[in-house]
CSV table of C-alpha atoms in Angstrom, one decimal:
chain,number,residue,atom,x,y,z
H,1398,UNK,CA,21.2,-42.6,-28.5
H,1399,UNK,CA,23.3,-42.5,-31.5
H,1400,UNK,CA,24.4,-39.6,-33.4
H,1401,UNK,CA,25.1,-40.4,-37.0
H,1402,UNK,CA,27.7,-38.3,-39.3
H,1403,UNK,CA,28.2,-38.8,-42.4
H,1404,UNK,CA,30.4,-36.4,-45.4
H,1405,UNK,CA,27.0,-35.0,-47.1
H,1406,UNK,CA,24.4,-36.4,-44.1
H,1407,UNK,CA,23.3,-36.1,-40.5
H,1408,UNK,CA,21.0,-38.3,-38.7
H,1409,UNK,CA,20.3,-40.0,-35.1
H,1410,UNK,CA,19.0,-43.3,-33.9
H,1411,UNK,CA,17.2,-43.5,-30.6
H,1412,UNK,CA,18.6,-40.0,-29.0
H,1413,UNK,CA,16.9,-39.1,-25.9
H,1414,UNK,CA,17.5,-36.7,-23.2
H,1415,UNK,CA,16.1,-34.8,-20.2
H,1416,UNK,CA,14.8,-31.1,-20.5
H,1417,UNK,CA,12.9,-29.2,-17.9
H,1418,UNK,CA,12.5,-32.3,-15.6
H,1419,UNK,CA,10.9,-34.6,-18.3
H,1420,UNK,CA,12.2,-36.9,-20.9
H,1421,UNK,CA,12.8,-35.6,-24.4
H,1422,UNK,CA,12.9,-37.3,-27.6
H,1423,UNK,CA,15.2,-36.1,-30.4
H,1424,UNK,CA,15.9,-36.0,-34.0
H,1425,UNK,CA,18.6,-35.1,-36.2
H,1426,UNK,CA,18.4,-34.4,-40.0
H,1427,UNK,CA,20.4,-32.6,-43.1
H,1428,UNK,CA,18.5,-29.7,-43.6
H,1429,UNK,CA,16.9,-29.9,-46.8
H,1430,UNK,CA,17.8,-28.0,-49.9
H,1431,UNK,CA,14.8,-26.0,-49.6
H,1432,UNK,CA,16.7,-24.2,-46.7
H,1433,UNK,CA,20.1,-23.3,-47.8
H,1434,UNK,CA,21.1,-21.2,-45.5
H,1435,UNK,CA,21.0,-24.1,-42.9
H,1436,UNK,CA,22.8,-27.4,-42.1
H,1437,UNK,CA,21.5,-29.3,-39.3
H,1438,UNK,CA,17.7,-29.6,-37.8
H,1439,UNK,CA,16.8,-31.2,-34.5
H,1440,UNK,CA,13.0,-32.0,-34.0
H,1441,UNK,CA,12.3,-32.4,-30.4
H,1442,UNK,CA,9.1,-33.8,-28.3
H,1443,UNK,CA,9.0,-33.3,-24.6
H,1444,UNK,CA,6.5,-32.0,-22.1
H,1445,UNK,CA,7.4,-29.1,-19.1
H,1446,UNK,CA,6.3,-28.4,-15.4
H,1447,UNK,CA,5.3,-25.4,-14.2
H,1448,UNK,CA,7.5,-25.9,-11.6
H,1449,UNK,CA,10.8,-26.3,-13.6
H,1450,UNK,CA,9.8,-23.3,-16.1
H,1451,UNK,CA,10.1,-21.1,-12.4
H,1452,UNK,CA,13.3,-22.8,-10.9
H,1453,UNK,CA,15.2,-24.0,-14.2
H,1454,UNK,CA,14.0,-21.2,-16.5
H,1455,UNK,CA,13.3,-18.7,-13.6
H,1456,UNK,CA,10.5,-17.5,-16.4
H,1457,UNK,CA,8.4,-14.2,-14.7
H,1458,UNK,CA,4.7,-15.1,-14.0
H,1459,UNK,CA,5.5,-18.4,-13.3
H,1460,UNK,CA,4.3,-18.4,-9.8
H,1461,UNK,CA,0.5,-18.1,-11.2
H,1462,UNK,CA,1.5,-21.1,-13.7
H,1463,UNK,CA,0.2,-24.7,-12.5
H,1464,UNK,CA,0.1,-28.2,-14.2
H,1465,UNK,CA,2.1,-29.8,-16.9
H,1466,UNK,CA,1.9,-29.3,-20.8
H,1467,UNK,CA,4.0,-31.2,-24.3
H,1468,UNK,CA,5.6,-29.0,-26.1
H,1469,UNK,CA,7.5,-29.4,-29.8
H,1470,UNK,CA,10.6,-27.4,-30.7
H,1471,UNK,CA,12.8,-27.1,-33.7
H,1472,UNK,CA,16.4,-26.2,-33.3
H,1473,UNK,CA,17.6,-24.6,-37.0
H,1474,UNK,CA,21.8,-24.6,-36.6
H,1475,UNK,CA,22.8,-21.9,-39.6
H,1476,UNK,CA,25.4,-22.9,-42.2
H,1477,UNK,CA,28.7,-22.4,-41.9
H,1478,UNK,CA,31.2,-20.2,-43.8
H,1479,UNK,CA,28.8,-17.8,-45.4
H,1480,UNK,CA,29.8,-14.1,-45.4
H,1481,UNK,CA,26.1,-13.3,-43.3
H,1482,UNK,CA,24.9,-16.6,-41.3
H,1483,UNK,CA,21.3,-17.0,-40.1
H,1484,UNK,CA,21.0,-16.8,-36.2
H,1485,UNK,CA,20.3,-20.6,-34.5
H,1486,UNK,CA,16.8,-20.4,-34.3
H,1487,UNK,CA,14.6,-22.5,-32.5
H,1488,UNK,CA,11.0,-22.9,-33.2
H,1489,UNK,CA,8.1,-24.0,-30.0
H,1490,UNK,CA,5.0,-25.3,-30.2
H,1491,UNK,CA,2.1,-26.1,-28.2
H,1492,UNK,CA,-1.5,-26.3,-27.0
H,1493,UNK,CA,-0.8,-25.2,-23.6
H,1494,UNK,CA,-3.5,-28.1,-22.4
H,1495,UNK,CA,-2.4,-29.1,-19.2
H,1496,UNK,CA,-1.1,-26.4,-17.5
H,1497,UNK,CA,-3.4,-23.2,-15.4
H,1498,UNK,CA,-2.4,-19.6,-16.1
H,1499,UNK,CA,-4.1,-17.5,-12.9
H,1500,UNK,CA,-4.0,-14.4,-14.4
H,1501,UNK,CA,-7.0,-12.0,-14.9
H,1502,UNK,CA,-8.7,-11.8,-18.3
H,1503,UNK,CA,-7.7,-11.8,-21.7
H,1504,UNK,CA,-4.8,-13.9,-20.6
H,1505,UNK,CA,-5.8,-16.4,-17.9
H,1506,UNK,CA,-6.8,-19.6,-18.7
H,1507,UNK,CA,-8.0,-22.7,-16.5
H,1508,UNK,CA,-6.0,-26.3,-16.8
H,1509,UNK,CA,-8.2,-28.2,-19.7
H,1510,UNK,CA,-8.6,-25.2,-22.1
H,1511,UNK,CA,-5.9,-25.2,-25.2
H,1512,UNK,CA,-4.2,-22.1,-26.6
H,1513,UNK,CA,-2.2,-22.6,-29.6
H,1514,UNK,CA,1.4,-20.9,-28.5
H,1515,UNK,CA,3.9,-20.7,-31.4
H,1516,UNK,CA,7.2,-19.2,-30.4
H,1517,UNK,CA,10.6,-18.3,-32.8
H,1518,UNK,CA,13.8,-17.4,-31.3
H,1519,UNK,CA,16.5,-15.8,-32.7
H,1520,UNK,CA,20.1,-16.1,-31.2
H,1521,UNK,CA,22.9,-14.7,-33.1
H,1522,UNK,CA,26.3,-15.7,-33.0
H,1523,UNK,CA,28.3,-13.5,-30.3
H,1524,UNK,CA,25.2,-11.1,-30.0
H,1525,UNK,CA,24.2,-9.9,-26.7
H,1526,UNK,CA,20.8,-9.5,-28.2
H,1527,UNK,CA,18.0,-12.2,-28.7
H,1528,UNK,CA,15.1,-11.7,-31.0
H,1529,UNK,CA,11.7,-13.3,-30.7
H,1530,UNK,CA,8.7,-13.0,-32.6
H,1531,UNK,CA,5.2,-15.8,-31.7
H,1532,UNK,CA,1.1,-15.8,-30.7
H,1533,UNK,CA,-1.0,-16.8,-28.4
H,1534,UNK,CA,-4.0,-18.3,-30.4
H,1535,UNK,CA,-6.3,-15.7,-31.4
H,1536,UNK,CA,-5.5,-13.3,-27.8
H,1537,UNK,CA,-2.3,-11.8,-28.8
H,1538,UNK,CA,1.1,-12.2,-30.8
H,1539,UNK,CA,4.7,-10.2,-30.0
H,1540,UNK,CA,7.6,-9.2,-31.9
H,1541,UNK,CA,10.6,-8.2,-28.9
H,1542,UNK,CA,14.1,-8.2,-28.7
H,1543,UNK,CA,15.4,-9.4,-25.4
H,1544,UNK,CA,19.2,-8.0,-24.4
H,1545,UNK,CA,21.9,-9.2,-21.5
H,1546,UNK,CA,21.9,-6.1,-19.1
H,1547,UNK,CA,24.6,-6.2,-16.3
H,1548,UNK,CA,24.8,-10.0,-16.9
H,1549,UNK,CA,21.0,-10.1,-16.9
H,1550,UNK,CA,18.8,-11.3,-20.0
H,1551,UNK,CA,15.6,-8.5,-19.9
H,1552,UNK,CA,13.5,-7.2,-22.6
H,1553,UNK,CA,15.1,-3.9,-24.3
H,1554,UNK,CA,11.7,-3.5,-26.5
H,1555,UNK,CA,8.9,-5.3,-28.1
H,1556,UNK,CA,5.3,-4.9,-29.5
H,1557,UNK,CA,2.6,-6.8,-28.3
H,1558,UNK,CA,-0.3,-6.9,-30.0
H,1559,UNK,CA,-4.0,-8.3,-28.9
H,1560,UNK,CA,-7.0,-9.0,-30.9
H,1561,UNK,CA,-6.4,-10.7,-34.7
H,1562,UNK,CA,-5.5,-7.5,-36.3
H,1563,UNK,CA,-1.7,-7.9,-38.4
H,1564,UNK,CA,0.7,-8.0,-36.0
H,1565,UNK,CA,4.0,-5.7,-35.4
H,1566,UNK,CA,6.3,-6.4,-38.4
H,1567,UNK,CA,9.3,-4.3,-36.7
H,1568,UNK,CA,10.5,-3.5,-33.5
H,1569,UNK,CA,9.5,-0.3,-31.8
H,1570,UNK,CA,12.0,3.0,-31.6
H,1571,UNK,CA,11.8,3.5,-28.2
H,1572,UNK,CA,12.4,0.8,-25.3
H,1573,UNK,CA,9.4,-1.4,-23.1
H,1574,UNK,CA,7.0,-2.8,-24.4
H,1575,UNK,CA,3.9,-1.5,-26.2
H,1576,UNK,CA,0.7,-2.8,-25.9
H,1577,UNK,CA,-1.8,-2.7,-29.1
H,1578,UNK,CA,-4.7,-4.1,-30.9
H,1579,UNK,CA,-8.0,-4.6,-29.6
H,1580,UNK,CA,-9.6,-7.0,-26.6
H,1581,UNK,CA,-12.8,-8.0,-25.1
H,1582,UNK,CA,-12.2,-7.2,-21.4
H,1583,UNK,CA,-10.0,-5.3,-19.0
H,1584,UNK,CA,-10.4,-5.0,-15.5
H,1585,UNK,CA,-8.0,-2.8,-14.1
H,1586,UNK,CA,-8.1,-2.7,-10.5
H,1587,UNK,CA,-7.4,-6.9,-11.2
H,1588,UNK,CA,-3.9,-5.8,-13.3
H,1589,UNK,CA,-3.3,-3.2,-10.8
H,1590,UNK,CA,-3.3,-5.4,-7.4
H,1591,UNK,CA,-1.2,-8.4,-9.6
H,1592,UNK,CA,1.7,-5.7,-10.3
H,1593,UNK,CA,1.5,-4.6,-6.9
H,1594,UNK,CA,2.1,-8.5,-5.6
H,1595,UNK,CA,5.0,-9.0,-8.0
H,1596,UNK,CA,6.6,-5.9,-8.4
H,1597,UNK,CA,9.2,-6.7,-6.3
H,1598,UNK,CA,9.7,-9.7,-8.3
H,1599,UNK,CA,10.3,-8.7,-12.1
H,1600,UNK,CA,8.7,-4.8,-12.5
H,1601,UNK,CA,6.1,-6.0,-14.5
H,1602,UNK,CA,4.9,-2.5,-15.1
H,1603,UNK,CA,8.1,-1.0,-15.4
H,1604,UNK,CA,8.6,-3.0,-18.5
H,1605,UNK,CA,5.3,-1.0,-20.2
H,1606,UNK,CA,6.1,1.7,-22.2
H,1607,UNK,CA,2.9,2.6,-24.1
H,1608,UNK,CA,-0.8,1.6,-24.7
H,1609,UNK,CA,-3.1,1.9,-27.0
H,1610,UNK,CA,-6.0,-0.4,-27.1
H,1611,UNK,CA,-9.9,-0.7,-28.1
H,1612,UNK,CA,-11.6,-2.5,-25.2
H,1613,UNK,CA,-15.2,-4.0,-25.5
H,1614,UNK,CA,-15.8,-4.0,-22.0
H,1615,UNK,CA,-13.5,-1.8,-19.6
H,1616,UNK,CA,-13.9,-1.7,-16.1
H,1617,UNK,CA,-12.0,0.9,-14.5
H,1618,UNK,CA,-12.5,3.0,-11.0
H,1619,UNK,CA,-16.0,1.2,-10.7
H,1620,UNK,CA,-17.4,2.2,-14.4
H,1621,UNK,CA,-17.8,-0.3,-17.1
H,1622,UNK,CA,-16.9,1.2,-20.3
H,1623,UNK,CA,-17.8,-0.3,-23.5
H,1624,UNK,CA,-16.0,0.0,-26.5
H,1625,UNK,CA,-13.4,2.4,-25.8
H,1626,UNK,CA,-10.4,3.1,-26.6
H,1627,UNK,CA,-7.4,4.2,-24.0
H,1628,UNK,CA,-4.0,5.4,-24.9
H,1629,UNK,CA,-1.1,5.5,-22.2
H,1630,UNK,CA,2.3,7.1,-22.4
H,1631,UNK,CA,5.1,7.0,-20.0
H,1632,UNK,CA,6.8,10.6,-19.1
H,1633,UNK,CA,9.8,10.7,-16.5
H,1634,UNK,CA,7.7,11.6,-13.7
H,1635,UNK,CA,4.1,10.7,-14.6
H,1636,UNK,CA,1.2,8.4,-17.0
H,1637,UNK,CA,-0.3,10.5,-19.3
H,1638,UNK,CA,-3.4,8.5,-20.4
H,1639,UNK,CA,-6.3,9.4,-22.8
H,1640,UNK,CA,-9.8,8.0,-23.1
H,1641,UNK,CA,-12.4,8.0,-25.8
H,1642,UNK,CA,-15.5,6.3,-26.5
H,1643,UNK,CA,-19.6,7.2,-26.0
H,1644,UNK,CA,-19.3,7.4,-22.1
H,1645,UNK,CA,-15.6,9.3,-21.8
H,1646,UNK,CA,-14.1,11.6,-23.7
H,1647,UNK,CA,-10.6,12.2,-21.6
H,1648,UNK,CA,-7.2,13.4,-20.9
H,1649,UNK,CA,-5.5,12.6,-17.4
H,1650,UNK,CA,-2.1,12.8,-16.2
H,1651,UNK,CA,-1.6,10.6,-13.4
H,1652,UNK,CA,2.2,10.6,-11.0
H,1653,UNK,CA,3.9,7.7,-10.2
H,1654,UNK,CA,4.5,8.8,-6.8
H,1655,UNK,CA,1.3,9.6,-5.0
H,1656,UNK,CA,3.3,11.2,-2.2
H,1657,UNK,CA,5.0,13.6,-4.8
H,1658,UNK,CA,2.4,16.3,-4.2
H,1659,UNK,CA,1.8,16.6,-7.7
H,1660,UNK,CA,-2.2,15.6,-8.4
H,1661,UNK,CA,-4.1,13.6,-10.7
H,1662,UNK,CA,-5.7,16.2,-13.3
H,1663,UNK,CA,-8.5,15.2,-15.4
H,1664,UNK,CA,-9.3,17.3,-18.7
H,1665,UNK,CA,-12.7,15.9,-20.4
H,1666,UNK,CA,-14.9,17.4,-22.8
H,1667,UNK,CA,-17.1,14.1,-21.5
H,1668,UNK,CA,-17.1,12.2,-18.2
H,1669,UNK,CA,-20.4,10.6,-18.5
H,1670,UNK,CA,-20.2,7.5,-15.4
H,1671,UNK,CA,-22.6,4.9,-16.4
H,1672,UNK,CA,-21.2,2.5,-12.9
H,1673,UNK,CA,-21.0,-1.2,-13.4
H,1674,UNK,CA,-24.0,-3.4,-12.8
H,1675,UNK,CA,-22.6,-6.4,-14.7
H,1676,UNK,CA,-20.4,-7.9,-11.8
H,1677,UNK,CA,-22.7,-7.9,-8.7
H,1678,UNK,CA,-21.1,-10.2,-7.3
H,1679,UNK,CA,-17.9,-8.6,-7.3
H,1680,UNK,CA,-16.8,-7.2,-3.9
H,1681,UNK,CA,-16.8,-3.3,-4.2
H,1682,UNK,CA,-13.0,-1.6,-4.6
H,1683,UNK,CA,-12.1,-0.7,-1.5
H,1684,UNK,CA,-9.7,2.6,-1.4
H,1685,UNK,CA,-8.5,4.3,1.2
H,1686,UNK,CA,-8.8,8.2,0.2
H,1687,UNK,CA,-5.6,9.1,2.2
H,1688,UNK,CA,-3.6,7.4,-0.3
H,1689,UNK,CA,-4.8,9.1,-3.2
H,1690,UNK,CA,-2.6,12.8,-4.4
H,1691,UNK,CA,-4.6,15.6,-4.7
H,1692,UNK,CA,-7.5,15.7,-8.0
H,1693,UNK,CA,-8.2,18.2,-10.4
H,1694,UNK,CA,-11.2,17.8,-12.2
H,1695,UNK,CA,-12.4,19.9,-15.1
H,1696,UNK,CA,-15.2,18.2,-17.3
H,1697,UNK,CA,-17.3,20.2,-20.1
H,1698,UNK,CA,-20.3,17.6,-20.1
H,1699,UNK,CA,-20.9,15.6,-16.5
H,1700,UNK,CA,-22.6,13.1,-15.7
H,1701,UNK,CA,-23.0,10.0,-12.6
H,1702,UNK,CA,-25.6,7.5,-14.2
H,1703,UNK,CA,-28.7,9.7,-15.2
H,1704,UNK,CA,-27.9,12.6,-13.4
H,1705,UNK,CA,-26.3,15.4,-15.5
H,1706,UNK,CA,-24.6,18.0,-13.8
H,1707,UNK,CA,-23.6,20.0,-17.2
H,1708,UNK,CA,-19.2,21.8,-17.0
H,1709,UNK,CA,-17.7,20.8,-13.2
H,1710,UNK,CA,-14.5,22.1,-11.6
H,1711,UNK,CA,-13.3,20.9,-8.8
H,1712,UNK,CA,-10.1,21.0,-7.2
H,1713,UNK,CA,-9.8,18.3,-4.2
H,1714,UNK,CA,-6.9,18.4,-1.7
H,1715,UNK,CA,-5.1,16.2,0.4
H,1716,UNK,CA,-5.6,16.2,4.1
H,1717,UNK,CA,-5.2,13.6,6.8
H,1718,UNK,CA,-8.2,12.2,6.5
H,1719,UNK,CA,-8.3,11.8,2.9
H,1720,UNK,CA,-9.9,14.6,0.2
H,1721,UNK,CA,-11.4,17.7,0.5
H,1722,UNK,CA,-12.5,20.3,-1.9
H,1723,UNK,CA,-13.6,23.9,-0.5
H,1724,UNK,CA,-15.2,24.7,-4.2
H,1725,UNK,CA,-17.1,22.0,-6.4
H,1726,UNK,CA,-18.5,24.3,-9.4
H,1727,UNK,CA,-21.5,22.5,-11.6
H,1728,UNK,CA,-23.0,24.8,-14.8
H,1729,UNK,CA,-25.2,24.2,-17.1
H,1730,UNK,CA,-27.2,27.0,-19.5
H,1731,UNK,CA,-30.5,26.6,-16.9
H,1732,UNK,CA,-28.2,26.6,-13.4
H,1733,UNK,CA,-25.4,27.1,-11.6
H,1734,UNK,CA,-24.2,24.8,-8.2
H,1735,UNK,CA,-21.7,25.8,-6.0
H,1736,UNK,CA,-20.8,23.8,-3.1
H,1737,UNK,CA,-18.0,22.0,-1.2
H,1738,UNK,CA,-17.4,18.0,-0.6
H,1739,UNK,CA,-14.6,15.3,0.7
H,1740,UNK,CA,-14.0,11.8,0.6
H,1741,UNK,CA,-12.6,11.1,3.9
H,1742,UNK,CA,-11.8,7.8,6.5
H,1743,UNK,CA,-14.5,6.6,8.4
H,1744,UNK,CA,-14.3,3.6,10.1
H,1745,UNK,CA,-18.1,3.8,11.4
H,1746,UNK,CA,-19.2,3.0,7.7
H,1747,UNK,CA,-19.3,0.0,6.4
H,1748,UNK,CA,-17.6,1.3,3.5
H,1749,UNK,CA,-15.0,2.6,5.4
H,1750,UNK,CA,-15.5,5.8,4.3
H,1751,UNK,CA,-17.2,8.8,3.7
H,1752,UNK,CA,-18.5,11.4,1.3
């Protein structure tokens, strides 16, 4: 196309290009005086593959991405010879339609259903820091600064934050991200096996720093919660994680390392286990109990559906076979339990194991 310059104007005539293996339409224009502290603004039109946002952008996730979707961007070049110039900026938009995101709820979506994703970028001259700021419809918006590590571009920090509640108007203290806001579901045994296929790829849950959420409907360790809300913090050597709604009223602290020797303890004032009837057709979790660290429980009000079992201690240890606990203590004002129990490999049950 042409390119037109003139002493107090910019403009183009039929400018065309490639971007992302698709053809891409562009315009040039004088920024308008309503924007002072720019010069030039391209408008662009194109469309993307999921294939070239993995191998041209190398973008993480992008393995679970499928289809094809338009997109619109605005390129903002800053003004020149100010004392403080504007970053470039570049502003993208689009409905997503077209392309499949295989990722457990809230954020998968199938091939046909729009999401309006706005994205701004901010790229300052010479920095070695980017700064980005968008939403995702209605599911959840970020504010994050992205910085070149070791000749690498990674996120340093951001906020992200679900639900429609005001999003993060400045960037966190400390680096990862941090997950806020509110959702309608969480399944975490989903998250958990998706990190485990990738993490060799991009450390997706090295990159989470903190949590705290309301969830409408979590389903965690076979339990469906509703309406709770769980807070998780990153220490050097373990996830300390707190739960409170109805149902649970908890502190754990969880290790990284399962083969640390270090156990899971669990401090609640309220473990009331309601299970989860609402996804029958879900194949039970299957865990093998010889990978789990040892699990302290202490619980002031117990219960496993309508059974109540008043304060519990128990203290569970790893063997070979999986758990063991020599003492299980239940006590409530009208009786006292005391008695012993494991969780233990056995491949005669259909389960595959045994308690």
């Amino acid at each position: 196309g042409t390119v037109v310059i003139e002493r107090e104007n910019i403009g183009s005539e039929g400018l065309n290009g490639t971007l992302l293996g698709r053809p891409l339409s562009i315009e040039l224009s004088q920024a308008p005086e309503s924007m002072p502290e720019y010069r030039v603004i391209a408008d662009a039109a194109g469309a993307a593959t999921a294939d070239a946002l993995k191998t041209e952008l190398g973008l993480p996730l992008s393995d679970r991405v499928t289809g094809e979707t338009g997109f619109s961007a605005r390129l903002l070049f800053p003004a020149g010879q100010v004392e403080e110039p504007m970053p470039f900026t570049i502003q993208i938009a689009s409905d997503l339609e077209g392309l499949g995101i295989e990722l457990p709820r809230p954020l998968g979506k199938p091939v046909d259903e729009p999401v309006n994703l706005g994205v701004t970028i901010f790229m300052p001259k010479g920095a070695d820091r980017v700064d980005t700021t968008g939403s995702a419809g209605d599911i959840f918006s970020w504010q994050a600064a992205i910085t070149k590590q070791d000749g690498l571009w990674d996120v340093d920090r951001g906020i992200v934050t679900f639900g429609t509640g005001p999003g993060a108007t400045s960037l966190p203290e400390t680096r990862g991200l941090h997950l806020r806001g509110a959702t309608d579901y969480v399944h975490i045994r989903r998250w958990f096996d998706m990190s485990k296929e990738s993490e060799n790829k991009f450390g997706t849950m090295d990159r989470v720093r903190s949590i705290d959420m309301t969830v409408a409907n979590l389903h965690v360790l076979g339990q469906h919660l509703v309406n709770h809300r769980i807070r998780l913090d990153r220490s050097a050597r373990d996830w300390h994680v707190e739960v409170e709604g109805e149902d649970v009223v908890a502190k754990t602290v969880i290790p990284y390392d399962f083969n640390s020797g270090r156990p899971i303890v669990v401090d609640a004032d309220r473990l009331v286990l309601p299970g989860d009837e609402t996804e029958q057709d879900v194949e039970p979790v299957q865990v093998d109990p010889r990978t789990l660290p040892p699990i302290s429980v202490r619980s002031r009000e117990t219960a496993f559906g309508k059974r109540f079992f008043g304060a519990i201690e128990a203290d569970f240890n790893r063997t070979a076979d999986g758990l063991e606990s020599e003492t299980i203590i239940a006590r409530d004002e009208t009786f006292e339990i005391i008695g012993n129990g494991s969780w233990i490999l056995d491949e005669s049950d259909p389960a595959g194991t045994r308690s």
